[in-house]
CSV table of C-alpha atoms and ligand atoms in Angstrom, one decimal:
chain,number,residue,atom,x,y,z
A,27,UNK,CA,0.0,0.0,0.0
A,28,UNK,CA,2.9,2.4,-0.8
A,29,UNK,CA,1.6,2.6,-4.3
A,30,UNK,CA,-0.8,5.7,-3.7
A,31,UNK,CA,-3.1,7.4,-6.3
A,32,UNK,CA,-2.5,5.1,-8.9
A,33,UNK,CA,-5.8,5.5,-10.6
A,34,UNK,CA,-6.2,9.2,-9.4
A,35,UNK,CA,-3.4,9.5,-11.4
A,36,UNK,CA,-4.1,7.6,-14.6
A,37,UNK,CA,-7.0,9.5,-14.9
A,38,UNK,CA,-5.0,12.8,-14.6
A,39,UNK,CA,-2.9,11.4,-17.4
A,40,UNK,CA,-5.4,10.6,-20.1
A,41,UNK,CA,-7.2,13.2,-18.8
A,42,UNK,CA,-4.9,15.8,-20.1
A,43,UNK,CA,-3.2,13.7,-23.4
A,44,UNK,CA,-6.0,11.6,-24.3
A,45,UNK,CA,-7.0,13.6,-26.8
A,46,UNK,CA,-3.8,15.2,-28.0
A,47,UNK,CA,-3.7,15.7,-31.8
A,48,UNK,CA,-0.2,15.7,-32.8
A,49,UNK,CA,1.1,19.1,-33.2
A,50,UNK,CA,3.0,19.2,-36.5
A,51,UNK,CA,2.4,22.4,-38.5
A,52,UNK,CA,4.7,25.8,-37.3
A,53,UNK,CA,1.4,27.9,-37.4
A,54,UNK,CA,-0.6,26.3,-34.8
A,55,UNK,CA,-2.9,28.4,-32.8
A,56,UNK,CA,-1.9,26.8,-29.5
A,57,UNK,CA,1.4,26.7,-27.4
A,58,UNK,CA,2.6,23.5,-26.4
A,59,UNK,CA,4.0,22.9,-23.3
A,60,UNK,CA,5.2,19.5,-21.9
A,61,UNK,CA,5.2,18.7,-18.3
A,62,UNK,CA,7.2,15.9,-16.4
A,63,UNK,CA,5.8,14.7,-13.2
A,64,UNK,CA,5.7,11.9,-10.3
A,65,UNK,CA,1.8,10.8,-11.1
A,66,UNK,CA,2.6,7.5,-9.7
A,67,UNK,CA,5.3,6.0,-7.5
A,68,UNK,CA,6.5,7.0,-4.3
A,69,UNK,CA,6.3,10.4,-4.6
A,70,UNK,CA,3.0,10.6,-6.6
A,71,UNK,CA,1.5,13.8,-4.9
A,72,UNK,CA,3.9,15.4,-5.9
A,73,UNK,CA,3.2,14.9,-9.6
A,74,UNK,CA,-0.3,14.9,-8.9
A,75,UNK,CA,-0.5,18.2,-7.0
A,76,UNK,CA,1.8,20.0,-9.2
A,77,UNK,CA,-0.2,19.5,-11.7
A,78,UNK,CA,-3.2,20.5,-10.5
A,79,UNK,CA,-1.5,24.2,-10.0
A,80,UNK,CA,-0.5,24.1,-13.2
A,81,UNK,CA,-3.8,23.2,-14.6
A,82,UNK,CA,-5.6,25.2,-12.4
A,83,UNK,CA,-3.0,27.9,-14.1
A,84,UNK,CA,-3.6,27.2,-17.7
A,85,UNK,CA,-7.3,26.9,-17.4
A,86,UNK,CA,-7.0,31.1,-16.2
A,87,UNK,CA,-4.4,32.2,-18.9
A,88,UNK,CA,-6.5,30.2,-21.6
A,89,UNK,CA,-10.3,32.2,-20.3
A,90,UNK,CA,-8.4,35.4,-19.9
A,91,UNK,CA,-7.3,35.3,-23.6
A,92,UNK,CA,-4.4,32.7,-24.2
A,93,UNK,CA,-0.7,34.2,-25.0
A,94,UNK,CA,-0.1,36.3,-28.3
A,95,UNK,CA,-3.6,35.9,-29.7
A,96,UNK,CA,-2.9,31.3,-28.8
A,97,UNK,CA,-4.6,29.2,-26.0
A,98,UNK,CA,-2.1,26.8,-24.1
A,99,UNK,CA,-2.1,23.1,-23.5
A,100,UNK,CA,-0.1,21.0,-21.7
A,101,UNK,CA,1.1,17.5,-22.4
A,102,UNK,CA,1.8,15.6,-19.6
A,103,UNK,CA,4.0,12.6,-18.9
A,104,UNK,CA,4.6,10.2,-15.9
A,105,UNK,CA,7.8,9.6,-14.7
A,106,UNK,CA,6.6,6.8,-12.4
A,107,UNK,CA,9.0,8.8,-9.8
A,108,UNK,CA,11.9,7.3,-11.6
A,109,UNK,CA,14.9,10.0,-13.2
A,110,UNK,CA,15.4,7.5,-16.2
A,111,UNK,CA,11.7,7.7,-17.3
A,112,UNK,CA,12.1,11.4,-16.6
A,113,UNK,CA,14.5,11.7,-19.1
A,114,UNK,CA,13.0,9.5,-21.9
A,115,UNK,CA,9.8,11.5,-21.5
A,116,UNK,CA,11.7,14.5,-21.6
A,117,UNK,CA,12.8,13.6,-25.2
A,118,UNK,CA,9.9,12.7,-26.4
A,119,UNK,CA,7.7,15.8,-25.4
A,120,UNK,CA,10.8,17.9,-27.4
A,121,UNK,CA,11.6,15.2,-30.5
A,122,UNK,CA,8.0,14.7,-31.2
A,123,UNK,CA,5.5,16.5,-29.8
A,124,UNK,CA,7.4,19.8,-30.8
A,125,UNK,CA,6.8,21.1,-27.4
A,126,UNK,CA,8.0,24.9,-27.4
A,127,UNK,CA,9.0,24.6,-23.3
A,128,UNK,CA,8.7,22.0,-20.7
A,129,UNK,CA,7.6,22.5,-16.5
A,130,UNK,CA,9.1,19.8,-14.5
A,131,UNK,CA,10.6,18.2,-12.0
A,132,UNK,CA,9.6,18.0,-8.5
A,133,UNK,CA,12.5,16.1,-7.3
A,134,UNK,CA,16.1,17.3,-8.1
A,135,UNK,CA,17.5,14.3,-9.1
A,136,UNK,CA,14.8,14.0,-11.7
A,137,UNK,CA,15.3,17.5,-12.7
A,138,UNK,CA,18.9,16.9,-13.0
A,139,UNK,CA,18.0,13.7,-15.3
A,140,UNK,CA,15.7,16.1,-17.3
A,141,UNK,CA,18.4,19.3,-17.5
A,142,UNK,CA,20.8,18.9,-19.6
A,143,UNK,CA,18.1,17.0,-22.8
A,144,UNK,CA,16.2,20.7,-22.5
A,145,UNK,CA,19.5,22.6,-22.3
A,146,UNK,CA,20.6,20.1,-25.4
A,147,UNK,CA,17.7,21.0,-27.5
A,148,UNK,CA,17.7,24.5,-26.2
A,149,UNK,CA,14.2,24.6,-25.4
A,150,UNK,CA,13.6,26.5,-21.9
A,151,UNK,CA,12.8,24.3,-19.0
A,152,UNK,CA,11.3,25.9,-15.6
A,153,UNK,CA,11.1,23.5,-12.4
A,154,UNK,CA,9.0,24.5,-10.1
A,155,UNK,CA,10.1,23.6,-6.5
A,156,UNK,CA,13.6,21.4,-7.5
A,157,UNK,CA,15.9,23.0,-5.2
A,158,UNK,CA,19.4,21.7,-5.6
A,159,UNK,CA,21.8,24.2,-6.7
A,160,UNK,CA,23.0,22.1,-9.6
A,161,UNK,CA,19.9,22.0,-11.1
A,162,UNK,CA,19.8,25.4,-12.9
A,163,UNK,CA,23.9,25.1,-13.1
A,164,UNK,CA,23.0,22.5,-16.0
A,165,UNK,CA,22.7,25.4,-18.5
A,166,UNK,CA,21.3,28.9,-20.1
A,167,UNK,CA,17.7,27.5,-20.6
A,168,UNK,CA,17.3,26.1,-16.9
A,169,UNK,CA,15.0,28.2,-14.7
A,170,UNK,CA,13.2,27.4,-11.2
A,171,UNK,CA,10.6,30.0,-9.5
A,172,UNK,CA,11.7,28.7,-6.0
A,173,UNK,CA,14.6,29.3,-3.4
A,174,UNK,CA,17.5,26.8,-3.2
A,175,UNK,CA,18.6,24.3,-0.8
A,176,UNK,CA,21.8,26.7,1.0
A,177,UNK,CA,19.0,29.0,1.8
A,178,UNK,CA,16.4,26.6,2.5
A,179,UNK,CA,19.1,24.4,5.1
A,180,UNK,CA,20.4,27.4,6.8
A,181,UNK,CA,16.5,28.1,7.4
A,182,UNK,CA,16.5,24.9,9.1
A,183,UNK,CA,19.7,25.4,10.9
A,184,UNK,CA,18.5,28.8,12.3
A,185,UNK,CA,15.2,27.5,13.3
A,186,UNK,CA,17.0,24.5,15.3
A,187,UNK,CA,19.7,26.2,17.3
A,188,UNK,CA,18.0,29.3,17.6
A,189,UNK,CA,13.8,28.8,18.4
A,190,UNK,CA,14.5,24.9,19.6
A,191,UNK,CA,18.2,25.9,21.2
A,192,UNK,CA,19.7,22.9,19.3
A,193,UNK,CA,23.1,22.2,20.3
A,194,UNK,CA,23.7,18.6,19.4
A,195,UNK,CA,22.0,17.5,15.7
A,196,UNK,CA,21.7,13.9,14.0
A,197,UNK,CA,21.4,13.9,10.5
A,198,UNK,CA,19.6,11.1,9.1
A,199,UNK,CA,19.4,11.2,4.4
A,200,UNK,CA,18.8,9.6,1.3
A,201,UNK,CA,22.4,8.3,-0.7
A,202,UNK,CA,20.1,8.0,-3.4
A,203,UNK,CA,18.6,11.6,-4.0
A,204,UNK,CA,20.7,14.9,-4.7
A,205,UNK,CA,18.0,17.0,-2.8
A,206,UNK,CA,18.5,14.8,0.1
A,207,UNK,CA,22.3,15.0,0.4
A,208,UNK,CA,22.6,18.8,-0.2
A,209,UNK,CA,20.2,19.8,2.0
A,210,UNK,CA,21.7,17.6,4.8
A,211,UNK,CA,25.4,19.5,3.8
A,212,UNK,CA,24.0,22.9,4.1
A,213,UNK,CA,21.7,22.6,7.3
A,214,UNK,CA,24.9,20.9,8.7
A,215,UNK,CA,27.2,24.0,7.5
A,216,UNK,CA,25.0,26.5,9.0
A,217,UNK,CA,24.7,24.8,12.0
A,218,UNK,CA,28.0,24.3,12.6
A,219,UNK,CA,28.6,28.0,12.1
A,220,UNK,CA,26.1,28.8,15.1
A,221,UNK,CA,28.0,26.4,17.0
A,222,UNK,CA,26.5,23.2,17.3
A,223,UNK,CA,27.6,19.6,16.5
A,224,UNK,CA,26.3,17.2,14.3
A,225,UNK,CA,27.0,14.2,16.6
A,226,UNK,CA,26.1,11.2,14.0
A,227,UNK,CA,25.3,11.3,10.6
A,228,UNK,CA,23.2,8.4,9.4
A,229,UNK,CA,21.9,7.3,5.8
A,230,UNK,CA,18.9,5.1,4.2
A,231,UNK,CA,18.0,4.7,0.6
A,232,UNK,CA,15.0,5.8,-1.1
A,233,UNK,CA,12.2,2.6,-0.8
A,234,UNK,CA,13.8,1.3,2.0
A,235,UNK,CA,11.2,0.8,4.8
A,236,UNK,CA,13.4,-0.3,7.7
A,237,UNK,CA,15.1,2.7,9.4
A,238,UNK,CA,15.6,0.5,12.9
A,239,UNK,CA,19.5,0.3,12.8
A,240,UNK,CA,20.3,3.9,11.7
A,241,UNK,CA,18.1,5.2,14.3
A,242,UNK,CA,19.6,3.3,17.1
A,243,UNK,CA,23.2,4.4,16.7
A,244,UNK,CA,21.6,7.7,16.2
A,245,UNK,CA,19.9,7.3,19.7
A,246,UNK,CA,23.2,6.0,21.6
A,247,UNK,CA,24.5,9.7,20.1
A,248,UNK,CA,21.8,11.9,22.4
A,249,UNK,CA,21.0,14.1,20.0
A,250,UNK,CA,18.2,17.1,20.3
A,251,UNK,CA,16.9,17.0,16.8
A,252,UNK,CA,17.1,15.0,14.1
A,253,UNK,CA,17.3,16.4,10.7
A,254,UNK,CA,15.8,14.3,7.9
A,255,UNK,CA,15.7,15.8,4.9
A,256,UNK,CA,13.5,13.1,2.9
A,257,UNK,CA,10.4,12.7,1.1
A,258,UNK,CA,7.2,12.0,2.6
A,259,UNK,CA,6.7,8.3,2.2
A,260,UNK,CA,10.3,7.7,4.3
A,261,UNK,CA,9.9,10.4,6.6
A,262,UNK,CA,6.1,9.1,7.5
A,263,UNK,CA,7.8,5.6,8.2
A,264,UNK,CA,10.9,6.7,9.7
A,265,UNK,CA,8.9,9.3,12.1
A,266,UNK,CA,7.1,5.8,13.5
A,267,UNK,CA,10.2,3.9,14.2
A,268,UNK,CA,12.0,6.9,15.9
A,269,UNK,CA,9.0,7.1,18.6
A,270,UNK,CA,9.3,2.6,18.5
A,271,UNK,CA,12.3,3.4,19.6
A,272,UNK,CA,11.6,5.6,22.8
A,273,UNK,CA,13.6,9.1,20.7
A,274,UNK,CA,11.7,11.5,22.0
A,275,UNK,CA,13.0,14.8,20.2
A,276,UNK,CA,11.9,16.5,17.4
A,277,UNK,CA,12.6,15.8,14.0
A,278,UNK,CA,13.5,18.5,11.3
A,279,UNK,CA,13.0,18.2,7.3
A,280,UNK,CA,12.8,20.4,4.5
A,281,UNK,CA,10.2,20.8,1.6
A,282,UNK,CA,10.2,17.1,0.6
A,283,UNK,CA,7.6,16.3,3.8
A,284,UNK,CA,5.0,18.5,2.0
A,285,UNK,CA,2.1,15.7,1.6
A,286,UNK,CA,-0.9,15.0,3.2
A,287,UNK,CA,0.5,11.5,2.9
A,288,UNK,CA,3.1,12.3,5.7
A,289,UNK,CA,0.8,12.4,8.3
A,290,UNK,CA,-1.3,9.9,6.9
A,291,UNK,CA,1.8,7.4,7.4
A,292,UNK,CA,3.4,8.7,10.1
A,293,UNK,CA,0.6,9.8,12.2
A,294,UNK,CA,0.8,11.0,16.0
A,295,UNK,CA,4.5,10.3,15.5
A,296,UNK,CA,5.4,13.5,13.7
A,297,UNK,CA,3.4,15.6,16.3
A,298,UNK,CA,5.9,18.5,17.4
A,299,UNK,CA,8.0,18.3,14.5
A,300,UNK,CA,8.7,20.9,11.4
A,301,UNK,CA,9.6,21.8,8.4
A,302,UNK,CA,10.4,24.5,5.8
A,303,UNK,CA,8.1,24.9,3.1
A,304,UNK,CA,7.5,27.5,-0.4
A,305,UNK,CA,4.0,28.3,1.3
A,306,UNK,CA,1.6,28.8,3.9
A,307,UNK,CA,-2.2,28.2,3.2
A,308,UNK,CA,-2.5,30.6,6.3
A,309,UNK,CA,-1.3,33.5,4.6
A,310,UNK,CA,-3.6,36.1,4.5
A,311,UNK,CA,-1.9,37.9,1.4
A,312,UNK,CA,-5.0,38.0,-1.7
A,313,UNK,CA,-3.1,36.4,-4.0
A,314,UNK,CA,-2.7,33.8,-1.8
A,315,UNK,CA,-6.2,33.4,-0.4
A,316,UNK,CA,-7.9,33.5,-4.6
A,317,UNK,CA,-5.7,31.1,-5.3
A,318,UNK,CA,-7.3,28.9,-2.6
A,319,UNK,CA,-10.3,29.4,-3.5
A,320,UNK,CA,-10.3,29.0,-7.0
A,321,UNK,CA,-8.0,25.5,-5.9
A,322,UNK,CA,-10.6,24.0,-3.3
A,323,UNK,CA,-13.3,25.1,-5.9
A,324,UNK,CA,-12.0,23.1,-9.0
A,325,UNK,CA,-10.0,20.4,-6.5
A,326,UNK,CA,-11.8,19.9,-3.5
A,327,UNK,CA,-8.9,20.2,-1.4
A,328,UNK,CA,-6.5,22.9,0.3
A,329,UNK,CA,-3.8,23.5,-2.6
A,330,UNK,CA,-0.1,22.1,-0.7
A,331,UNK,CA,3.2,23.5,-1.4
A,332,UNK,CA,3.4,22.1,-4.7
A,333,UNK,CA,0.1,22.8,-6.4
A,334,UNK,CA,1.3,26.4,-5.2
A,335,UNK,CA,4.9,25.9,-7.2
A,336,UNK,CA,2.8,24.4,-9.8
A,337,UNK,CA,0.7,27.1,-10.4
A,338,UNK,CA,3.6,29.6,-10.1
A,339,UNK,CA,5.5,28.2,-12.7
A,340,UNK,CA,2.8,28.0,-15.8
A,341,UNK,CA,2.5,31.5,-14.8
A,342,UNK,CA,5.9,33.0,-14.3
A,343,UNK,CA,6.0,31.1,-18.2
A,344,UNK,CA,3.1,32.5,-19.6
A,345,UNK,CA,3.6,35.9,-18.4
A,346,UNK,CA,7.0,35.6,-20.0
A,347,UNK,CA,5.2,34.3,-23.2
A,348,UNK,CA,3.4,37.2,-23.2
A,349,UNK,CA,6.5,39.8,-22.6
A,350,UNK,CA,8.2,37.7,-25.6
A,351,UNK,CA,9.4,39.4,-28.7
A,352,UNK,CA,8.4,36.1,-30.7
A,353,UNK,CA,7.5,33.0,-29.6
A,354,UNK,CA,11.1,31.8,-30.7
A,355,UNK,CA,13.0,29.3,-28.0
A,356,UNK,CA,15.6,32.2,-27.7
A,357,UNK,CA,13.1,35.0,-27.3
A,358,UNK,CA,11.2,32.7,-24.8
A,359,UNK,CA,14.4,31.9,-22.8
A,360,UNK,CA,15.0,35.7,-22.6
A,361,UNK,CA,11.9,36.5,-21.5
A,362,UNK,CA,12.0,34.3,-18.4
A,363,UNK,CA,15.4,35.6,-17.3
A,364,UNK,CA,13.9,38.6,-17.1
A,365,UNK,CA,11.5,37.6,-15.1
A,366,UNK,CA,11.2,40.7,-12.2
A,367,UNK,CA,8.4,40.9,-9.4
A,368,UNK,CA,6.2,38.1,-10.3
A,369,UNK,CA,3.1,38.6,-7.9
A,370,UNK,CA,3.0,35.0,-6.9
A,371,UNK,CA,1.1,32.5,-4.8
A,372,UNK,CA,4.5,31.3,-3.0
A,373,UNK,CA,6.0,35.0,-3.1
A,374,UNK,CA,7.9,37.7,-5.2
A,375,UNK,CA,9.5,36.2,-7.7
A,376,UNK,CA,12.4,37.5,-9.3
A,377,UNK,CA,15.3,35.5,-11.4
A,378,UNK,CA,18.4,35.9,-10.1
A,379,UNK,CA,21.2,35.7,-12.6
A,380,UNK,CA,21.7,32.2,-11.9
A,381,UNK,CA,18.2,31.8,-13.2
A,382,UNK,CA,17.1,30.6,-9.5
A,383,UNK,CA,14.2,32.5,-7.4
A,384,UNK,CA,15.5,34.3,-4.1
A,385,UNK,CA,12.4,34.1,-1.8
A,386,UNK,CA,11.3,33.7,1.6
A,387,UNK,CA,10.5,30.4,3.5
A,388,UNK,CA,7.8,29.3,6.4
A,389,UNK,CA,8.5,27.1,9.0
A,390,UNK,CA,5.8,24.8,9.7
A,391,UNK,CA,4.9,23.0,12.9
A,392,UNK,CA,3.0,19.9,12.7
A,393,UNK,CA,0.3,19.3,15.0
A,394,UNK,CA,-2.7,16.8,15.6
A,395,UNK,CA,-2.0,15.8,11.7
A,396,UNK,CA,-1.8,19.2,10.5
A,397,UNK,CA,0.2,21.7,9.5
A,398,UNK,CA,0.6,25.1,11.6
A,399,UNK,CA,2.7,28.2,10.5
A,400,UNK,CA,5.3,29.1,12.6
A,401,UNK,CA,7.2,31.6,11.2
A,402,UNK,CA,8.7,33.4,8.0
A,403,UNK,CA,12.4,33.7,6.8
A,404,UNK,CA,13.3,36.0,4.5
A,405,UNK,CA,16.9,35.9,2.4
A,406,UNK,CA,19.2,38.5,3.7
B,23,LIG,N1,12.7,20.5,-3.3
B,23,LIG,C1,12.6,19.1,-3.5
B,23,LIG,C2,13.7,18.6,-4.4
B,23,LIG,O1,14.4,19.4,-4.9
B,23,LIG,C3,11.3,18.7,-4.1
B,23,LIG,C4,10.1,19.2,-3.4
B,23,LIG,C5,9.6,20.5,-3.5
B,23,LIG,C6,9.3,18.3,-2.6
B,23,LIG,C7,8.5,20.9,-2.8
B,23,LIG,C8,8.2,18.8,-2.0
B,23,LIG,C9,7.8,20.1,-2.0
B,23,LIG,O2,14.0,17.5,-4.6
């Protein structure tokens, strides 16, 4: 039962390519855009919830007009949460669907798989919440509307030996996942600098589903929090076997816990934990609050973190669509670089010159299952 959503998700799929005509002719009236996501696998609300945002997003654009006179559509492909399906599908929404951009990944390591076939083909990629630094490293035409991972770790680091008066850290991560690793080397450098120790530094692999071992030589250690930069389906199980095992303190992640599966798997044990996140539903900025709306009214649900990102990204695109010279990959790419006080759902977005977004973070608190805003953290 770690398969989630699997039929959710089918229908999303066929829901949005089942009846794509294949775009051939240079004078088409629409845009095509491909999008890469986790709509099954481990990490499948991801995919799923991104692309809710982003249809949610396409669905405004296309009733308020469309881009240069064109309505947009969006192809999307699973990736079954795997990196080598992410970059086969990747190719194909460029070689022959002719898409003219792509939105995708969620998870680094699937970005990074994705990266440098976009760069290749020079056709402008924008992920919207992958936030490893190498990510947008990969090239010219790699773009992400949200902050990266040495921002997003010292937030963590702060949070930890400031509000909880950490001194002693474990760090417990994923050998398999780029996000995981970085993320565990920058809250680590931060905290470090504030003058506390990470006293053990353990590691799993993604699908593993016994965390017994790493957790007791992390409890022999005494630490005061444990940082576990993961994504939701380990952390869920992980935060059950650290309570198992009578470790009372609370754990710390990063982005990657955003899912209403966390607390679905990992239940009372996650109580009095937090994590740093792109958004707060709690927000009481209008942008934030429409967006909501218009999300619980088409979705039935409170948008997460990613259907946020999501919805930021087709927008931070078609804005830049619309700014475009031409709708040439070169004029495109341009337009998206300059890319200066967005008005978005997760915050001011601006590209930097490394075509990264500088923006704040929140620090959530869970409690009783849910998640409570704690504070804000803004770059310096
Ligand atoms: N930031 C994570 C990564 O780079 C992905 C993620 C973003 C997960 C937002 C959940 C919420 O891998």
């Amino acid at each position: 039962h770690l398969r989630f959503f699997s039929t959710v998700a089918l229908a999303a799929v066929l829901g949005t390519t089942a009846c794509t005509k294949k775009p051939s002719n240079a004078v088409s009236n629409e845009i095509l855009v491909g999008e890469v996501g986790s709509m099954t696998g481990s990490e499948a609300t991801f995919g799923i919830s991104t692309h809710n945002g982003i249809e949610l997003a396409m669905i405004q654009v296309n009733s308020a007009g469309g881009v240069q006179g064109k309505q947009m559509r969006v192809l999307l492909m699973d990736n079954q949460s795997k990196p080598e399906e992410s970059a086969t599908a990747v190719t194909k929404l460029i070689t022959q669907d002719k898409v003219q951009a792509i939105l995708g990944e969620v998870a680094s390591s699937r970005s990074l798989a994705m990266a440098p076939i976009a760069q290749a083909n020079k056709i402008p990629m924008i992920t919207p919440s992958s936030t490893n630094p190498r990510v947008t490293q990969i090239g010219d035409h790699i773009f992400r509307v949200c902050f990266i991972d040495p921002f997003q770790g010292s937030v963590m680091a702060k949070f930890a030996g400031g509000s909880l008066k950490a001194k002693r850290a474990a760090i417990l991560r994923d050998i398999k996942s780029d996000y995981s690793m970085g993320l565990a080397n920058f809250f680590a450098e931060t905290f470090r600098k504030m003058g506390g120790e990470i006293v053990v530094e353990q590691s799993y692999s993604a699908g593993d589903v016994d965390f017994k071992s790493q957790l007791t030589s992390i409890k022999s250690k005494n630490p005061e929090v444990i940082f576990v930069p993961g994504y939701y389906t380990e952390v869920g199980l992980i935060a059950r076997q650290t309570r198992e095992l009578g470790i009372k303190v609370p754990l710390l992640g990063g982005d990657g816990w955003d899912s209403a599966k966390l607390t679905e798997i990992g239940g009372p044990a996650l109580d009095g934990s937090y994590f740093s996140n792109h958004y707060s539903p709690e927000d009481k900025n209008p942008v934030v609050q429409k967006f909501i709306t218009d999300y619980k009214a088409k979705f039935g649900a409170v948008p997460d973190g990613l259907a946020s990102m999501g919805y930021d990204a087709f927008m931070v695109l078609s804005e830049a669509m619309k700014r475009a010279k031409s709708l040439s990959n070169a004029d495109v790419r341009q337009a998206i670089a300059e890319t200066k006080n967005f008005n978005g759902v997760t915050g001011v977005i601006s590209i930097d010159k490394n075509r990264d977004a500088v923006k704040p973070a929140v620090v959530l608190e869970i409690k009783g299952g849910k998640f409570i805003y704690r504070e804000t953290v803004n770059p310096s």
